[in-house]
mmCIF file with all atom_site columns, C-alpha atoms in Angstrom:
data_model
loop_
_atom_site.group_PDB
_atom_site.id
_atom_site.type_symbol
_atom_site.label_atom_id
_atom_site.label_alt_id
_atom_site.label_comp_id
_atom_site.label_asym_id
_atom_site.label_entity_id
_atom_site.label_seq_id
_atom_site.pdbx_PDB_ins_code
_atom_site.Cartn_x
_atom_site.Cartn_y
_atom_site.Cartn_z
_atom_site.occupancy
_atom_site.B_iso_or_equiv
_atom_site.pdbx_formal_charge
_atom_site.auth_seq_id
_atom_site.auth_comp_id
_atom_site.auth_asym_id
_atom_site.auth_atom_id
_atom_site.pdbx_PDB_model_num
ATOM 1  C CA . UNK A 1 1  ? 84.207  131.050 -137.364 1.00 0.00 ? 326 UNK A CA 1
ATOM 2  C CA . UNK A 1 2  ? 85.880  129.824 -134.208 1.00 0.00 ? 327 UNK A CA 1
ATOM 3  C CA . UNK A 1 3  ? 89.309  131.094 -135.242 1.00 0.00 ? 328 UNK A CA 1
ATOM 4  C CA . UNK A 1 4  ? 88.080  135.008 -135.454 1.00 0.00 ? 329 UNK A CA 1
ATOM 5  C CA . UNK A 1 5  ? 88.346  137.062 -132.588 1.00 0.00 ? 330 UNK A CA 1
ATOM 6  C CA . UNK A 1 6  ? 87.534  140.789 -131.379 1.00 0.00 ? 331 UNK A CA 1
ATOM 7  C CA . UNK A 1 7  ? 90.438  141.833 -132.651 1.00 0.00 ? 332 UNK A CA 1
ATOM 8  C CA . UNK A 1 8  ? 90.364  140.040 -136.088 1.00 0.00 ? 333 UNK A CA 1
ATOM 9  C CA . UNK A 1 9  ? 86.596  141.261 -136.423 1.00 0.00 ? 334 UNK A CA 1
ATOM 10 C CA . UNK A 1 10 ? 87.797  144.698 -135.579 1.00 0.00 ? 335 UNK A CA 1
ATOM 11 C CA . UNK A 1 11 ? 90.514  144.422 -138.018 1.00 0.00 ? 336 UNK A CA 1
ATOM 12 C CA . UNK A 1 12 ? 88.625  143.574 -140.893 1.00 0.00 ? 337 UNK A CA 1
ATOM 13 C CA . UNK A 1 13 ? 86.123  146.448 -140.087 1.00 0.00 ? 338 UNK A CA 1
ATOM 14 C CA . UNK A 1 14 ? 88.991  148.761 -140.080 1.00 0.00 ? 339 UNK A CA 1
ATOM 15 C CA . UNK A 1 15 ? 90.062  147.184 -143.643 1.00 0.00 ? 340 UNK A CA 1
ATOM 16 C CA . UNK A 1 16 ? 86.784  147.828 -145.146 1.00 0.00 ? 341 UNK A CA 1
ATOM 17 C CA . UNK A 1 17 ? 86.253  151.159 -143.993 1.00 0.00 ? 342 UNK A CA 1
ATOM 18 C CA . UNK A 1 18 ? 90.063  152.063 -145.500 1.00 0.00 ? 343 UNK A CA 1
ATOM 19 C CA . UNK A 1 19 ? 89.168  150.449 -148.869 1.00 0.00 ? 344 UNK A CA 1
ATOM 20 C CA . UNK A 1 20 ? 85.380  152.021 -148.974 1.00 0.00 ? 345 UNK A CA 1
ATOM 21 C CA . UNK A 1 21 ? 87.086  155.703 -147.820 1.00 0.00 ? 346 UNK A CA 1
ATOM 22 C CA . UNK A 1 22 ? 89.593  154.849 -150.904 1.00 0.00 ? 347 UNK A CA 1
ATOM 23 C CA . UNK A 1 23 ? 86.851  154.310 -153.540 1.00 0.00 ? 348 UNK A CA 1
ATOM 24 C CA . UNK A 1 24 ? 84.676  157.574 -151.886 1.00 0.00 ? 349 UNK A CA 1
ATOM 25 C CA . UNK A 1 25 ? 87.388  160.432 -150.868 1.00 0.00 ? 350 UNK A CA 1
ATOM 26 C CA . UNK A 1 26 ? 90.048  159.026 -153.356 1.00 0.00 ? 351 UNK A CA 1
ATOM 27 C CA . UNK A 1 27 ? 92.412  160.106 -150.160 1.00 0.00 ? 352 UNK A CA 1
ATOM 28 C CA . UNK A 1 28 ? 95.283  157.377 -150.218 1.00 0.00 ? 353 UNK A CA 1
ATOM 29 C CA . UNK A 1 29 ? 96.551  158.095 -147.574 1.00 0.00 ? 354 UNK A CA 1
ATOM 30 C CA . UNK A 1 30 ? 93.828  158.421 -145.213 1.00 0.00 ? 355 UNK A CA 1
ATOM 31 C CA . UNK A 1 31 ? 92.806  155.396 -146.968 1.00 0.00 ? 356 UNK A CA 1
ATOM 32 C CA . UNK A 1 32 ? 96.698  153.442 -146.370 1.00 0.00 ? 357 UNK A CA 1
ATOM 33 C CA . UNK A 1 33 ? 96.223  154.244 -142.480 1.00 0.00 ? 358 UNK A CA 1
ATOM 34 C CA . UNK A 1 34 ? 93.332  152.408 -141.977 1.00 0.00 ? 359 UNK A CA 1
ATOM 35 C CA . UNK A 1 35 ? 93.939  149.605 -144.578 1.00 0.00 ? 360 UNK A CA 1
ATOM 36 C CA . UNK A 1 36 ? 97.702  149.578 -142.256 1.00 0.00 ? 361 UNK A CA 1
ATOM 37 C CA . UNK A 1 37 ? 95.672  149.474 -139.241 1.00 0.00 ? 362 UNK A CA 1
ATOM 38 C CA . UNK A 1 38 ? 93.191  146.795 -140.090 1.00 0.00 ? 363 UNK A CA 1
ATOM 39 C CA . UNK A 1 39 ? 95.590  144.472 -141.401 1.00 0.00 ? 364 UNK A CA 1
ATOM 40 C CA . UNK A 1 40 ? 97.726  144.364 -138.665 1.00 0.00 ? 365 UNK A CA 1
ATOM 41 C CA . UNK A 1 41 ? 95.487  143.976 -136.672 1.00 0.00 ? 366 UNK A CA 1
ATOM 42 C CA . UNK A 1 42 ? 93.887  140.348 -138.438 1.00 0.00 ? 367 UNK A CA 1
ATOM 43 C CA . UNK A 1 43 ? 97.282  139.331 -138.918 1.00 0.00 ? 368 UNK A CA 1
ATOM 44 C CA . UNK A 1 44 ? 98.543  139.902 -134.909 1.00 0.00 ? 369 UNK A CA 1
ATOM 45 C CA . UNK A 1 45 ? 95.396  137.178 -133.834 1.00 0.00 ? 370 UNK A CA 1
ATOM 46 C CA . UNK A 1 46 ? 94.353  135.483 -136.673 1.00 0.00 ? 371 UNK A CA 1
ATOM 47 C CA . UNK A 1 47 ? 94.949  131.516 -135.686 1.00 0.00 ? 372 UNK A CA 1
ATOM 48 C CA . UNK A 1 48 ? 94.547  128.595 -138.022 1.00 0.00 ? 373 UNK A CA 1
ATOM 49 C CA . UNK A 1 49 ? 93.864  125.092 -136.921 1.00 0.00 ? 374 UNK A CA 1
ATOM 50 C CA . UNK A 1 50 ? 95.321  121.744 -138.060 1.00 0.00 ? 375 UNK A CA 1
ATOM 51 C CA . UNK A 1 51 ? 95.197  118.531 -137.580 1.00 0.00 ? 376 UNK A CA 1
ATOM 52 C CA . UNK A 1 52 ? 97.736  116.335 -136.053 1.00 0.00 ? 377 UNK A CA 1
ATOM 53 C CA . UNK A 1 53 ? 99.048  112.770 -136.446 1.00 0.00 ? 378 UNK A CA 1
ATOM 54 C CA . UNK A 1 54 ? 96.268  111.115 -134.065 1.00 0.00 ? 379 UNK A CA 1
ATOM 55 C CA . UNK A 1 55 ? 93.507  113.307 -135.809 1.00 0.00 ? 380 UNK A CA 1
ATOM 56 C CA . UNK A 1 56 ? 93.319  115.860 -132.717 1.00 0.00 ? 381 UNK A CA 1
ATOM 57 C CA . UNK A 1 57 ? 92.680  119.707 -134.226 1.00 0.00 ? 382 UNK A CA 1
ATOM 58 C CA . UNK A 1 58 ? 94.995  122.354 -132.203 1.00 0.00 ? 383 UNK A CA 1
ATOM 59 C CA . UNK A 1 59 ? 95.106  125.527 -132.918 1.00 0.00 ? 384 UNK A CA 1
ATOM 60 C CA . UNK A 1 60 ? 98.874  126.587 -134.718 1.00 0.00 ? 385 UNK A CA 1
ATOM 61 C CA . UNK A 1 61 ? 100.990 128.574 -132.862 1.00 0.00 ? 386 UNK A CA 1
ATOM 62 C CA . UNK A 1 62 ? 101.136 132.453 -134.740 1.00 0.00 ? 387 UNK A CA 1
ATOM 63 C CA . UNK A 1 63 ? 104.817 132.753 -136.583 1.00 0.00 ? 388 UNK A CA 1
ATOM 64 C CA . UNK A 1 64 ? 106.853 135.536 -135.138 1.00 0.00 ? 389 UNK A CA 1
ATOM 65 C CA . UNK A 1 65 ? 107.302 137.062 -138.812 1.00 0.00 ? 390 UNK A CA 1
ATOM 66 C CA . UNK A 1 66 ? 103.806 137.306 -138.574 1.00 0.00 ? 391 UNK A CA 1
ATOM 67 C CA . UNK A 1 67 ? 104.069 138.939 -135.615 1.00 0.00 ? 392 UNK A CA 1
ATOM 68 C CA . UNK A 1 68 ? 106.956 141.330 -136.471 1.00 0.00 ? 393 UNK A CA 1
ATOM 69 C CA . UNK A 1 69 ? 105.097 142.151 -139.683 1.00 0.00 ? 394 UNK A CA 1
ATOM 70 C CA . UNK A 1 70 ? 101.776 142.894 -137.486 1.00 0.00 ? 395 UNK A CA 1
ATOM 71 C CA . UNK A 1 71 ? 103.520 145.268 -135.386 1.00 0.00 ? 396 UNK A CA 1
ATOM 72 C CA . UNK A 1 72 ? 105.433 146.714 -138.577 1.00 0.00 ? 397 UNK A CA 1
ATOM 73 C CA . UNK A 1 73 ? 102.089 147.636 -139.929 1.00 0.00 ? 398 UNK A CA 1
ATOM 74 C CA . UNK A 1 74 ? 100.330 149.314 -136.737 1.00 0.00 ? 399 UNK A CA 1
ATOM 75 C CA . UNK A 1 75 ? 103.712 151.392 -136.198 1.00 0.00 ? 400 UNK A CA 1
ATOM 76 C CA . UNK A 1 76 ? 103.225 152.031 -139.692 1.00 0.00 ? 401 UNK A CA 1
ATOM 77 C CA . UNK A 1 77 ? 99.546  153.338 -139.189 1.00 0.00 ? 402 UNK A CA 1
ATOM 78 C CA . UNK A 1 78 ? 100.446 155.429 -136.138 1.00 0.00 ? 403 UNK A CA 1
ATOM 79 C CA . UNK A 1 79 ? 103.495 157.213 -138.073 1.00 0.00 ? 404 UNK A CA 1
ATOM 80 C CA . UNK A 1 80 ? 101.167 157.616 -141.199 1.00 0.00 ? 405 UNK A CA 1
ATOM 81 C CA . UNK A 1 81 ? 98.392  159.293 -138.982 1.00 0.00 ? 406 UNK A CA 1
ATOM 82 C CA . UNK A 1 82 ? 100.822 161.839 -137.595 1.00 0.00 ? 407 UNK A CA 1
ATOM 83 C CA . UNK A 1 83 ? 102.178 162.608 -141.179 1.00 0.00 ? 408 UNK A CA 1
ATOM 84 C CA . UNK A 1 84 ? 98.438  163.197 -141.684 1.00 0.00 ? 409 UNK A CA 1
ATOM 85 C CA . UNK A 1 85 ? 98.367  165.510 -138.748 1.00 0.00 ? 410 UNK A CA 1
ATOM 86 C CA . UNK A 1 86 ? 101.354 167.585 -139.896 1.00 0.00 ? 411 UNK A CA 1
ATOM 87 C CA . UNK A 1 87 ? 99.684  168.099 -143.429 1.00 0.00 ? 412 UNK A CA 1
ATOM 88 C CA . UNK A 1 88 ? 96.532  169.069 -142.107 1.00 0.00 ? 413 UNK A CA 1
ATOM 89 C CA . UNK A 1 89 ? 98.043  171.743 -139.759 1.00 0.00 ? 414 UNK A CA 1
ATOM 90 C CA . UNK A 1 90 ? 100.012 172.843 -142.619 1.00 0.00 ? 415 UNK A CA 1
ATOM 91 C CA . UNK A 1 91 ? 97.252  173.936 -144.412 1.00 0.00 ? 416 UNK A CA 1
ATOM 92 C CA . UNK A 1 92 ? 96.096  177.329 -144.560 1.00 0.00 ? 417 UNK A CA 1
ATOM 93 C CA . UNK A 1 93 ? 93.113  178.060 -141.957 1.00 0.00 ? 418 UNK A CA 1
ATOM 94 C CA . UNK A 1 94 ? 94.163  175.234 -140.053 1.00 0.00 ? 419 UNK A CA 1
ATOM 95 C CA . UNK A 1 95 ? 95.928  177.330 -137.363 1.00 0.00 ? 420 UNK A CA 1
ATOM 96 C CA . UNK A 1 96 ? 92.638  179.578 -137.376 1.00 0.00 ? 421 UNK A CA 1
ATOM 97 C CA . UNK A 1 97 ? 91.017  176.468 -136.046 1.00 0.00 ? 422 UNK A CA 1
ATOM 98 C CA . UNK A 1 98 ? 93.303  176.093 -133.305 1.00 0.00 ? 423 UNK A CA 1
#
């Protein structure tokens, strides 16, 4: 439990409430930005410990394709949610709301 953070915690809330909103509103894509979200999010700060030649733990450094892959899949989320955006204002009675 020492290697999860806020940000992994938060992450794997945001997971579960993409895969529970999948099963409920059967809205993929609702569903694939906060899945996109979530997982980016654990995989930016997750850290993993091991164990080196004297028998010291440290914690591994985080692999910059992990990195560029986290970062791939918030930008992801973000453009995903404004796709959402445009379809719901594309609707009709959506500009009623406005």
């Amino acid at each position: 439990m020492k290697n999860l953070s806020i940000r992994v915690i938060i992450g794997i809330l945001f997971s579960a409430i993409g895969l529970v909103s999948l099963f409920f509103t059967r809205d993929a894509l609702m569903a694939a930005i906060w899945l996109s979200f979530g997982n980016g999010l654990i995989l930016s700060d997750l850290r993993f410990t091991g164990v080196d030649e004297r028998g010291n733990e440290y914690v591994k450094p985080i692999p910059r394709v992990r990195t560029y892959a986290a970062i791939l899949l918030i930008v992801f989320a973000v453009l995903l949610l404004i796709f959402q955006i445009f379809l719901d204002l594309q609707q009709p009675g959506a500009a009623a709301a406005l």
